[in-house]
XYZ file of N, CA and C in Angstrom:
663
model
N 1.489 -14.099 2.733
C 2.727 -14.298 3.503
C 3.737 -15.138 2.711
N 3.207 -16.203 2.049
C 4.082 -17.072 1.277
C 4.789 -16.319 0.162
N 4.130 -15.317 -0.416
C 4.708 -14.575 -1.536
C 5.969 -13.814 -1.143
N 6.159 -13.593 0.146
C 7.375 -12.918 0.608
C 8.591 -13.820 0.399
N 8.406 -15.109 0.623
C 9.520 -16.059 0.583
C 9.598 -16.863 -0.718
N 8.492 -16.989 -1.438
C 8.480 -17.772 -2.677
C 7.363 -17.282 -3.591
N 7.611 -17.362 -4.888
C 6.603 -16.955 -5.866
C 6.257 -18.139 -6.762
N 4.986 -18.291 -7.146
C 4.576 -19.432 -7.976
C 5.080 -19.321 -9.406
N 5.440 -20.468 -9.957
C 5.884 -20.569 -11.351
C 5.149 -21.747 -11.983
N 4.508 -21.521 -13.124
C 3.764 -22.583 -13.797
C 4.475 -23.005 -15.074
N 4.655 -24.329 -15.222
C 5.260 -24.863 -16.440
C 4.511 -26.121 -16.849
N 5.096 -26.911 -17.729
C 4.419 -28.107 -18.239
C 4.172 -29.151 -17.156
N 4.912 -29.071 -16.045
C 4.755 -30.044 -14.970
C 3.771 -29.582 -13.909
N 3.294 -28.347 -14.018
C 2.364 -27.813 -13.031
C 2.931 -26.578 -12.349
N 2.441 -26.287 -11.161
C 2.860 -25.102 -10.418
C 3.853 -25.464 -9.328
N 4.966 -24.776 -9.338
C 5.955 -24.906 -8.273
C 6.272 -23.507 -7.766
N 7.146 -23.441 -6.761
C 7.469 -22.151 -6.152
C 8.962 -21.872 -6.251
N 9.263 -20.642 -6.626
C 10.658 -20.198 -6.735
C 10.967 -19.301 -5.547
N 12.080 -19.576 -4.887
C 12.446 -18.795 -3.709
C 12.791 -17.361 -4.086
N 12.367 -16.426 -3.248
C 12.745 -15.031 -3.414
C 14.025 -14.770 -2.616
N 14.533 -13.563 -2.712
C 15.718 -13.205 -1.918
C 15.441 -13.382 -0.439
N 14.240 -12.993 -0.016
C 13.859 -13.166 1.388
C 13.813 -14.651 1.753
N 13.359 -15.479 0.812
C 13.303 -16.910 1.065
C 14.677 -17.515 1.243
N 15.603 -17.149 0.356
C 16.985 -17.640 0.488
C 17.613 -17.157 1.789
N 17.372 -15.894 2.118
C 17.923 -15.324 3.357
C 17.398 -16.058 4.573
N 16.088 -16.346 4.566
C 15.474 -17.053 5.696
C 16.065 -18.453 5.854
N 16.338 -19.117 4.738
C 16.916 -20.463 4.805
C 18.345 -20.440 5.335
N 19.113 -19.448 4.914
C 20.483 -19.319 5.422
C 20.461 -19.073 6.929
N 19.576 -18.194 7.372
C 19.448 -17.911 8.807
C 19.021 -19.171 9.557
N 18.049 -19.918 8.971
C 17.578 -21.145 9.612
C 18.698 -22.169 9.729
N 19.533 -22.290 8.699
C 20.628 -23.249 8.729
C 21.643 -22.886 9.812
N 21.995 -21.607 9.885
C 22.943 -21.156 10.903
C 22.362 -21.347 12.304
N 21.073 -20.983 12.458
C 20.415 -21.120 13.762
C 20.363 -22.585 14.192
N 20.081 -23.468 13.243
C 20.015 -24.896 13.548
C 21.359 -25.410 14.055
N 22.426 -25.013 13.380
C 23.758 -25.451 13.805
C 24.111 -24.907 15.181
N 23.744 -23.646 15.451
C 24.018 -23.051 16.761
C 23.210 -23.733 17.860
N 21.935 -24.033 17.559
C 21.096 -24.727 18.528
C 21.647 -26.128 18.794
N 22.077 -26.787 17.711
C 22.672 -28.110 17.863
C 23.910 -28.079 18.739
N 24.730 -27.056 18.540
C 25.931 -26.900 19.376
C 25.547 -26.729 20.845
N 24.507 -25.916 21.076
C 24.079 -25.647 22.450
C 23.507 -26.894 23.112
N 22.675 -27.630 22.386
C 22.018 -28.811 22.951
C 23.010 -29.938 23.189
N 23.763 -30.250 22.155
C 24.646 -31.409 22.254
C 25.987 -31.056 22.871
N 26.186 -29.785 23.148
C 27.400 -29.363 23.835
C 27.285 -29.465 25.338
N 26.068 -29.773 25.824
C 25.874 -29.835 27.268
C 26.538 -31.064 27.884
N 26.522 -32.176 27.141
C 27.134 -33.401 27.649
C 28.496 -33.677 27.009
N 28.610 -33.222 25.785
C 29.889 -33.433 25.099
C 30.187 -32.176 24.301
N 31.289 -31.588 24.550
C 31.619 -30.310 23.918
C 31.706 -30.441 22.399
N 30.928 -29.582 21.726
C 30.964 -29.533 20.259
C 32.134 -28.616 19.901
N 33.324 -29.165 19.838
C 34.557 -28.401 19.773
C 34.794 -27.797 18.399
N 35.807 -26.937 18.348
C 36.188 -26.319 17.077
C 36.623 -27.386 16.079
N 37.298 -28.431 16.574
C 37.708 -29.515 15.684
C 36.492 -30.222 15.090
N 35.485 -30.494 15.926
C 34.275 -31.143 15.439
C 33.562 -30.284 14.407
N 33.471 -28.996 14.686
C 32.842 -28.077 13.739
C 33.611 -28.048 12.416
N 34.930 -28.063 12.522
C 35.763 -28.023 11.318
C 35.582 -29.282 10.472
N 35.632 -30.444 11.125
C 35.469 -31.697 10.395
C 34.059 -31.808 9.808
N 33.049 -31.376 10.562
C 31.672 -31.425 10.059
C 31.499 -30.496 8.867
N 32.080 -29.301 8.957
C 31.980 -28.342 7.854
C 32.671 -28.884 6.611
N 33.828 -29.532 6.806
C 34.541 -30.122 5.666
C 33.713 -31.228 5.014
N 33.063 -32.051 5.849
C 32.246 -33.143 5.322
C 31.047 -32.603 4.547
N 30.405 -31.552 5.081
C 29.271 -30.939 4.383
C 29.731 -30.345 3.056
N 30.890 -29.687 3.082
C 31.419 -29.095 1.842
C 31.706 -30.165 0.797
N 32.324 -31.267 1.222
C 32.617 -32.366 0.292
C 31.327 -32.993 -0.235
N 30.334 -33.123 0.653
C 29.042 -33.671 0.222
C 28.391 -32.759 -0.805
N 28.481 -31.463 -0.583
C 27.867 -30.510 -1.509
C 28.550 -30.566 -2.874
N 29.873 -30.595 -2.865
C 30.626 -30.631 -4.130
C 30.345 -31.927 -4.887
N 30.398 -33.065 -4.179
C 30.187 -34.350 -4.852
C 28.730 -34.543 -5.275
N 27.796 -33.851 -4.620
C 26.390 -33.944 -5.037
C 26.173 -33.301 -6.400
N 27.087 -32.415 -6.782
C 27.000 -31.768 -8.092
C 27.667 -32.600 -9.180
N 28.444 -33.618 -8.765
C 29.102 -34.523 -9.715
C 28.209 -35.742 -9.900
N 27.298 -35.655 -10.850
C 26.256 -36.670 -11.003
C 26.644 -37.712 -12.042
N 26.616 -38.970 -11.612
C 26.904 -40.078 -12.502
C 25.674 -40.471 -13.318
N 24.500 -40.163 -12.747
C 23.241 -40.555 -13.390
C 22.144 -39.647 -12.861
N 21.438 -38.962 -13.750
C 20.387 -38.027 -13.381
C 19.027 -38.622 -13.701
N 18.134 -38.655 -12.716
C 16.782 -39.151 -12.938
C 15.927 -38.055 -13.570
N 14.934 -38.423 -14.379
C 14.155 -37.421 -15.118
C 13.305 -36.506 -14.253
N 12.833 -37.003 -13.107
C 11.949 -36.200 -12.263
C 12.593 -35.838 -10.925
N 13.901 -35.756 -10.910
C 14.609 -35.408 -9.682
C 15.272 -36.620 -9.051
N 16.377 -36.379 -8.370
C 17.159 -37.462 -7.792
C 18.276 -37.863 -8.738
N 19.400 -38.285 -8.169
C 20.544 -38.651 -9.007
C 21.506 -39.536 -8.233
N 22.321 -40.255 -8.995
C 23.434 -41.004 -8.412
C 24.638 -40.078 -8.445
N 25.145 -39.733 -7.281
C 26.251 -38.783 -7.195
C 27.549 -39.491 -6.839
N 28.612 -38.729 -6.764
C 29.925 -39.289 -6.464
C 30.097 -39.424 -4.942
N 29.295 -40.339 -4.346
C 29.392 -40.692 -2.923
C 29.014 -39.543 -1.981
N 28.130 -38.631 -2.413
C 27.829 -37.471 -1.566
C 27.174 -37.860 -0.241
N 26.301 -38.880 -0.234
C 25.630 -39.267 1.014
C 26.617 -39.793 2.047
N 27.715 -40.385 1.586
C 28.711 -40.928 2.501
C 29.265 -39.847 3.418
N 29.559 -38.680 2.856
C 30.189 -37.631 3.660
C 29.280 -37.139 4.781
N 27.960 -37.130 4.553
C 27.039 -36.715 5.607
C 26.906 -37.803 6.667
N 26.841 -39.061 6.242
C 26.745 -40.138 7.231
C 28.024 -40.251 8.062
N 29.136 -39.809 7.512
C 30.384 -39.829 8.285
C 30.285 -38.983 9.547
N 29.552 -37.883 9.490
C 29.460 -36.985 10.646
C 28.800 -37.704 11.823
N 27.701 -38.422 11.561
C 27.077 -39.212 12.618
C 27.989 -40.315 13.113
N 28.724 -40.930 12.191
C 29.672 -41.991 12.549
C 30.774 -41.442 13.449
N 31.198 -40.217 13.201
C 32.232 -39.607 14.026
C 31.727 -39.188 15.397
N 30.577 -38.510 15.435
C 30.179 -37.772 16.641
C 28.863 -38.199 17.271
N 28.166 -39.155 16.705
C 26.944 -39.624 17.322
C 25.682 -39.052 16.702
N 24.547 -39.516 17.224
C 23.255 -39.230 16.621
C 22.883 -37.749 16.639
N 23.078 -37.083 17.774
C 22.666 -35.687 17.894
C 23.354 -34.774 16.896
N 24.675 -34.855 16.857
C 25.455 -34.035 15.929
C 25.173 -34.457 14.491
N 25.066 -35.771 14.266
C 24.797 -36.267 12.916
C 23.464 -35.781 12.385
N 22.428 -35.829 13.220
C 21.097 -35.384 12.803
C 21.073 -33.887 12.534
N 21.698 -33.123 13.416
C 21.720 -31.668 13.252
C 22.377 -31.258 11.947
N 23.543 -31.819 11.680
C 24.269 -31.434 10.467
C 23.597 -31.994 9.209
N 22.945 -33.148 9.316
C 22.242 -33.700 8.160
C 21.052 -32.813 7.774
N 20.327 -32.323 8.759
C 19.209 -31.413 8.466
C 19.731 -30.101 7.899
N 20.843 -29.609 8.459
C 21.451 -28.386 7.923
C 21.872 -28.587 6.473
N 22.371 -29.781 6.160
C 22.734 -30.102 4.781
C 21.497 -30.110 3.881
N 20.384 -30.604 4.419
C 19.134 -30.578 3.672
C 18.712 -29.159 3.334
N 18.884 -28.247 4.289
C 18.570 -26.841 4.036
C 19.502 -26.280 2.965
N 20.777 -26.674 3.023
C 21.743 -26.218 2.020
C 21.354 -26.718 0.630
N 20.907 -27.977 0.546
C 20.442 -28.517 -0.739
C 19.233 -27.733 -1.241
N 18.365 -27.341 -0.331
C 17.188 -26.550 -0.698
C 17.595 -25.182 -1.235
N 18.639 -24.613 -0.664
C 19.133 -23.319 -1.132
C 19.739 -23.437 -2.526
N 20.519 -24.501 -2.739
C 21.265 -24.654 -3.990
C 20.375 -25.161 -5.129
N 19.511 -26.138 -4.827
C 18.728 -26.767 -5.904
C 17.288 -26.990 -5.445
N 16.502 -25.918 -5.297
C 15.152 -26.064 -4.755
C 14.126 -26.523 -5.790
N 13.228 -27.398 -5.364
C 12.035 -27.712 -6.150
C 10.896 -27.838 -5.139
N 10.028 -26.862 -5.128
C 9.010 -26.757 -4.085
C 7.625 -26.688 -4.723
N 6.737 -27.587 -4.310
C 5.344 -27.477 -4.731
C 4.423 -27.196 -3.544
N 4.927 -27.453 -2.332
C 4.175 -27.137 -1.117
C 5.129 -27.192 0.067
N 4.702 -26.630 1.180
C 5.542 -26.630 2.376
C 5.771 -28.047 2.916
N 4.715 -28.894 3.022
C 4.959 -30.276 3.484
C 5.906 -31.051 2.571
N 5.762 -30.858 1.255
C 6.666 -31.542 0.311
C 8.100 -31.082 0.518
N 8.282 -29.787 0.747
C 9.614 -29.249 0.990
C 10.238 -29.893 2.235
N 9.431 -30.028 3.285
C 9.936 -30.646 4.515
C 10.360 -32.097 4.270
N 9.516 -32.856 3.579
C 9.829 -34.267 3.340
C 11.054 -34.438 2.448
N 11.112 -33.682 1.362
C 12.177 -33.878 0.373
C 13.527 -33.338 0.808
N 13.533 -32.359 1.671
C 14.804 -31.719 2.025
C 15.176 -31.928 3.495
N 14.367 -31.435 4.424
C 14.750 -31.547 5.827
C 14.672 -32.979 6.335
N 13.568 -33.690 6.023
C 13.412 -35.043 6.542
C 14.265 -36.054 5.776
N 14.220 -35.990 4.438
C 14.950 -36.977 3.636
C 16.455 -36.887 3.860
N 17.013 -35.678 3.741
C 18.449 -35.537 3.980
C 18.762 -35.678 5.469
N 17.835 -35.235 6.320
C 18.026 -35.411 7.757
C 18.108 -36.872 8.146
N 17.442 -37.739 7.359
C 17.502 -39.170 7.631
C 18.908 -39.732 7.586
N 19.788 -39.058 6.856
C 21.188 -39.515 6.798
C 21.849 -39.450 8.171
N 21.298 -38.611 9.054
C 21.847 -38.497 10.404
C 21.632 -39.727 11.257
N 20.793 -40.657 10.795
C 20.589 -41.906 11.533
C 21.876 -42.724 11.638
N 22.860 -42.379 10.840
C 24.156 -43.068 10.934
C 24.741 -42.967 12.336
N 24.376 -41.899 13.046
C 24.913 -41.697 14.385
C 24.450 -42.723 15.404
N 23.389 -43.463 15.086
C 22.920 -44.511 15.997
C 23.952 -45.621 16.161
N 24.865 -45.732 15.192
C 25.874 -46.796 15.224
C 27.274 -46.218 15.437
N 27.313 -45.076 16.077
C 28.549 -44.346 16.341
C 29.601 -45.203 17.044
N 29.155 -46.018 18.007
C 30.089 -46.821 18.801
C 29.995 -48.308 18.496
N 29.312 -48.647 17.426
C 29.086 -50.053 17.087
C 30.238 -50.618 16.273
N 30.434 -51.934 16.383
C 31.379 -52.611 15.486
C 30.870 -52.485 14.055
N 31.781 -52.208 13.131
C 31.396 -51.940 11.737
C 30.355 -50.822 11.676
N 30.562 -49.824 12.538
C 29.597 -48.741 12.661
C 29.410 -47.925 11.401
N 30.459 -47.795 10.610
C 30.344 -47.009 9.386
C 29.392 -47.673 8.407
N 29.547 -48.986 8.222
C 28.690 -49.707 7.276
C 27.243 -49.723 7.772
N 27.066 -50.048 9.059
C 25.713 -50.067 9.625
C 25.085 -48.675 9.586
N 25.886 -47.673 9.934
C 25.377 -46.309 9.953
C 25.013 -45.809 8.572
N 25.840 -46.153 7.598
C 25.538 -45.727 6.220
C 24.235 -46.352 5.747
N 24.057 -47.635 6.010
C 22.825 -48.304 5.605
C 21.613 -47.673 6.294
N 21.741 -47.395 7.590
C 20.641 -46.755 8.319
C 20.330 -45.377 7.740
N 21.374 -44.625 7.410
C 21.178 -43.281 6.869
C 20.481 -43.280 5.529
N 20.913 -44.158 4.634
C 20.283 -44.162 3.306
C 18.871 -44.732 3.368
N 18.620 -45.653 4.299
C 17.257 -46.147 4.469
C 16.350 -45.028 4.972
N 16.886 -44.190 5.872
C 16.115 -43.040 6.343
C 15.768 -42.099 5.209
N 16.748 -41.807 4.368
C 16.476 -40.930 3.230
C 15.489 -41.588 2.264
N 15.655 -42.873 2.031
C 14.778 -43.592 1.104
C 13.318 -43.557 1.570
N 13.091 -43.766 2.846
C 11.725 -43.789 3.379
C 11.029 -42.449 3.150
N 11.704 -41.346 3.490
C 11.085 -40.033 3.337
C 10.929 -39.639 1.869
N 11.920 -39.990 1.041
C 11.811 -39.694 -0.392
C 10.663 -40.479 -1.014
N 10.487 -41.717 -0.579
C 9.397 -42.540 -1.092
C 8.046 -41.991 -0.663
N 7.932 -41.562 0.584
C 6.689 -40.954 1.063
C 6.355 -39.707 0.255
N 7.361 -38.903 -0.022
C 7.138 -37.684 -0.802
C 6.638 -38.021 -2.205
N 7.277 -39.001 -2.843
C 6.855 -39.397 -4.180
C 5.426 -39.916 -4.199
N 5.091 -40.698 -3.188
C 3.746 -41.282 -3.103
C 2.681 -40.218 -2.840
N 2.986 -39.276 -1.950
C 1.992 -38.275 -1.554
C 1.880 -37.139 -2.556
N 3.014 -36.650 -3.050
C 3.002 -35.400 -3.809
C 3.203 -35.552 -5.319
N 3.722 -36.705 -5.769
C 4.036 -36.819 -7.192
C 3.402 -38.027 -7.892
N 2.218 -38.477 -7.471
C 1.616 -39.640 -8.151
C 1.220 -39.354 -9.598
N 1.015 -38.080 -9.936
C 0.611 -37.741 -11.310
C 1.729 -37.994 -12.321
N 2.972 -38.120 -11.839
C 4.097 -38.383 -12.735
C 4.281 -39.876 -13.013
N 3.432 -40.702 -12.399
C 3.565 -42.150 -12.522
C 3.250 -42.612 -13.951
N 4.125 -43.407 -14.578
C 3.843 -43.938 -15.924
C 2.605 -44.829 -15.923
N 2.001 -44.987 -17.070
C 0.752 -45.735 -17.177
C 0.921 -47.215 -16.837
N 2.116 -47.777 -17.069
C 2.287 -49.203 -16.820
C 2.417 -49.534 -15.333
N 2.474 -48.508 -14.464
C 2.397 -48.734 -13.021
C 0.944 -48.557 -12.585
N 0.457 -49.456 -11.746
C -0.908 -49.316 -11.250
C -0.951 -48.985 -9.754
N 0.208 -48.692 -9.184
C 0.288 -48.350 -7.761
C 1.302 -47.238 -7.566
N 0.848 -46.132 -6.966
C 1.728 -44.984 -6.746
C 2.848 -45.316 -5.768
N 2.554 -46.123 -4.752
C 3.576 -46.434 -3.764
C 4.644 -47.349 -4.361
N 4.218 -48.290 -5.211
C 5.191 -49.171 -5.871
C 6.079 -48.343 -6.807
N 5.458 -47.418 -7.530
C 6.229 -46.554 -8.428
C 7.246 -45.724 -7.648
N 6.811 -45.152 -6.531
C 7.714 -44.325 -5.732
C 8.861 -45.139 -5.158
N 8.556 -46.364 -4.718
C 9.607 -47.251 -4.201
C 10.626 -47.564 -5.292
N 10.133 -47.899 -6.486
C 11.034 -48.236 -7.597
C 11.851 -47.031 -8.047
N 11.176 -45.875 -8.142
C 11.856 -44.675 -8.633
C 12.960 -44.248 -7.672
N 12.608 -44.088 -6.406
C 13.603 -43.617 -5.436
C 14.633 -44.692 -5.111
N 14.200 -45.947 -5.149
C 15.147 -47.030 -4.904
C 16.190 -47.154 -5.995
N 15.831 -46.724 -7.205
C 16.764 -46.850 -8.332
C 18.022 -46.021 -8.103
N 17.854 -44.728 -7.794
C 19.052 -43.878 -7.665
C 19.683 -43.968 -6.288
N 18.846 -44.065 -5.232
C 19.420 -44.191 -3.888
C 20.110 -45.546 -3.742
N 19.470 -46.598 -4.246
C 20.056 -47.938 -4.158
C 21.332 -48.067 -4.967
N 21.348 -47.465 -6.151
C 22.547 -47.554 -6.998
C 23.740 -46.892 -6.321
N 23.520 -45.696 -5.777
C 24.622 -45.016 -5.091
C 25.032 -45.775 -3.837
N 24.055 -46.340 -3.138
C 24.354 -47.096 -1.922
C 25.244 -48.295 -2.223
N 24.926 -49.030 -3.276
C 25.720 -50.209 -3.643
C 27.154 -49.806 -3.983
N 27.303 -48.757 -4.783
C 28.642 -48.291 -5.156
C 29.428 -47.861 -3.920
N 28.741 -47.160 -3.004
C 29.417 -46.654 -1.804
C 29.810 -47.793 -0.875
N 28.917 -48.756 -0.693
C 29.222 -49.881 0.191
C 30.396 -50.703 -0.344
N 30.459 -50.853 -1.658
C 31.613 -51.536 -2.256
C 32.898 -50.773 -1.931
N 32.818 -49.444 -2.053
C 33.994 -48.610 -1.789
C 34.455 -48.728 -0.347
N 33.528 -48.544 0.607
C 33.948 -48.509 2.017
C 34.271 -49.900 2.564
N 33.894 -50.958 1.846
C 34.260 -52.301 2.275
C 35.656 -52.698 1.803
N 36.245 -51.896 0.909
C 37.615 -52.166 0.493
C 38.539 -51.929 1.684
N 39.373 -52.891 2.039
C 40.209 -52.765 3.243
C 40.998 -51.454 3.352
N 41.678 -50.989 2.300
C 42.424 -49.735 2.437
C 41.528 -48.527 2.730
N 40.358 -48.496 2.085
C 39.423 -47.378 2.305
C 38.850 -47.443 3.715
N 38.452 -48.634 4.138
C 37.893 -48.804 5.475
C 38.891 -48.404 6.547
N 40.138 -48.809 6.344
C 41.192 -48.464 7.302
C 41.424 -46.957 7.327
N 41.418 -46.333 6.155
C 41.633 -44.884 6.071
C 40.504 -44.121 6.764
N 39.265 -44.567 6.581
C 38.123 -43.887 7.199
C 38.140 -44.051 8.719
N 38.582 -45.202 9.200
C 38.728 -45.381 10.653
C 39.802 -44.456 11.207
N 40.861 -44.251 10.431
C 41.929 -43.339 10.861
C 41.418 -41.908 10.932
N 40.615 -41.531 9.931
C 40.032 -40.187 9.939
C 39.135 -39.994 11.160
N 38.377 -41.040 11.518
C 37.524 -40.955 12.701
C 38.366 -40.706 13.958
N 39.500 -41.383 14.053
C 40.362 -41.190 15.232
C 40.902 -39.752 15.283
N 41.133 -39.162 14.128
C 41.587 -37.772 14.076
C 40.458 -36.803 14.409
N 39.247 -37.146 13.961
C 38.085 -36.269 14.173
C 37.641 -36.259 15.611
């Protein structure tokens, strides 16, 4: 059954899976279905309007484009990008936890479509749906004072936790010899690129003109 959606590829790093046309098609369908389900669920109490869909789509598009603009690439996956995580956390900041989580998971599926690295189904879930979905935690601070800063921190911590779990569970063989603990290695590895981008982003959004502009965008959204 798996061969319908992905085929194994062996290289110097071991065996991974490459998506087939059916696999890409299934992911696109899953992403669309997820967004439609999210609209249906979260539209019951608050209408998921055309404006909300438009702003969310723009944020996802900006996140996707900036994720390709890498300031620093890690050797085994992960990178410091041009503020790509910020655009996804903005959606939760604008519209709350439900919409933020839905679109963050959809973004994870989009990342899987564009840049997949799969060694197993559980690893795929952790690295893409759960890790990127963690950015949706920003919606918990939707109505909070300094909600953008709090939400961004919550979102990147969510991504960090799942990325670290994935590294610890699925990639301990990549650990250098001078590390004697897989969990410490995973924390250091994932903390390096996620933390670096987080620091740069927090500096940016704490600048008064940027903070004021982002609050204005929220009022428009």
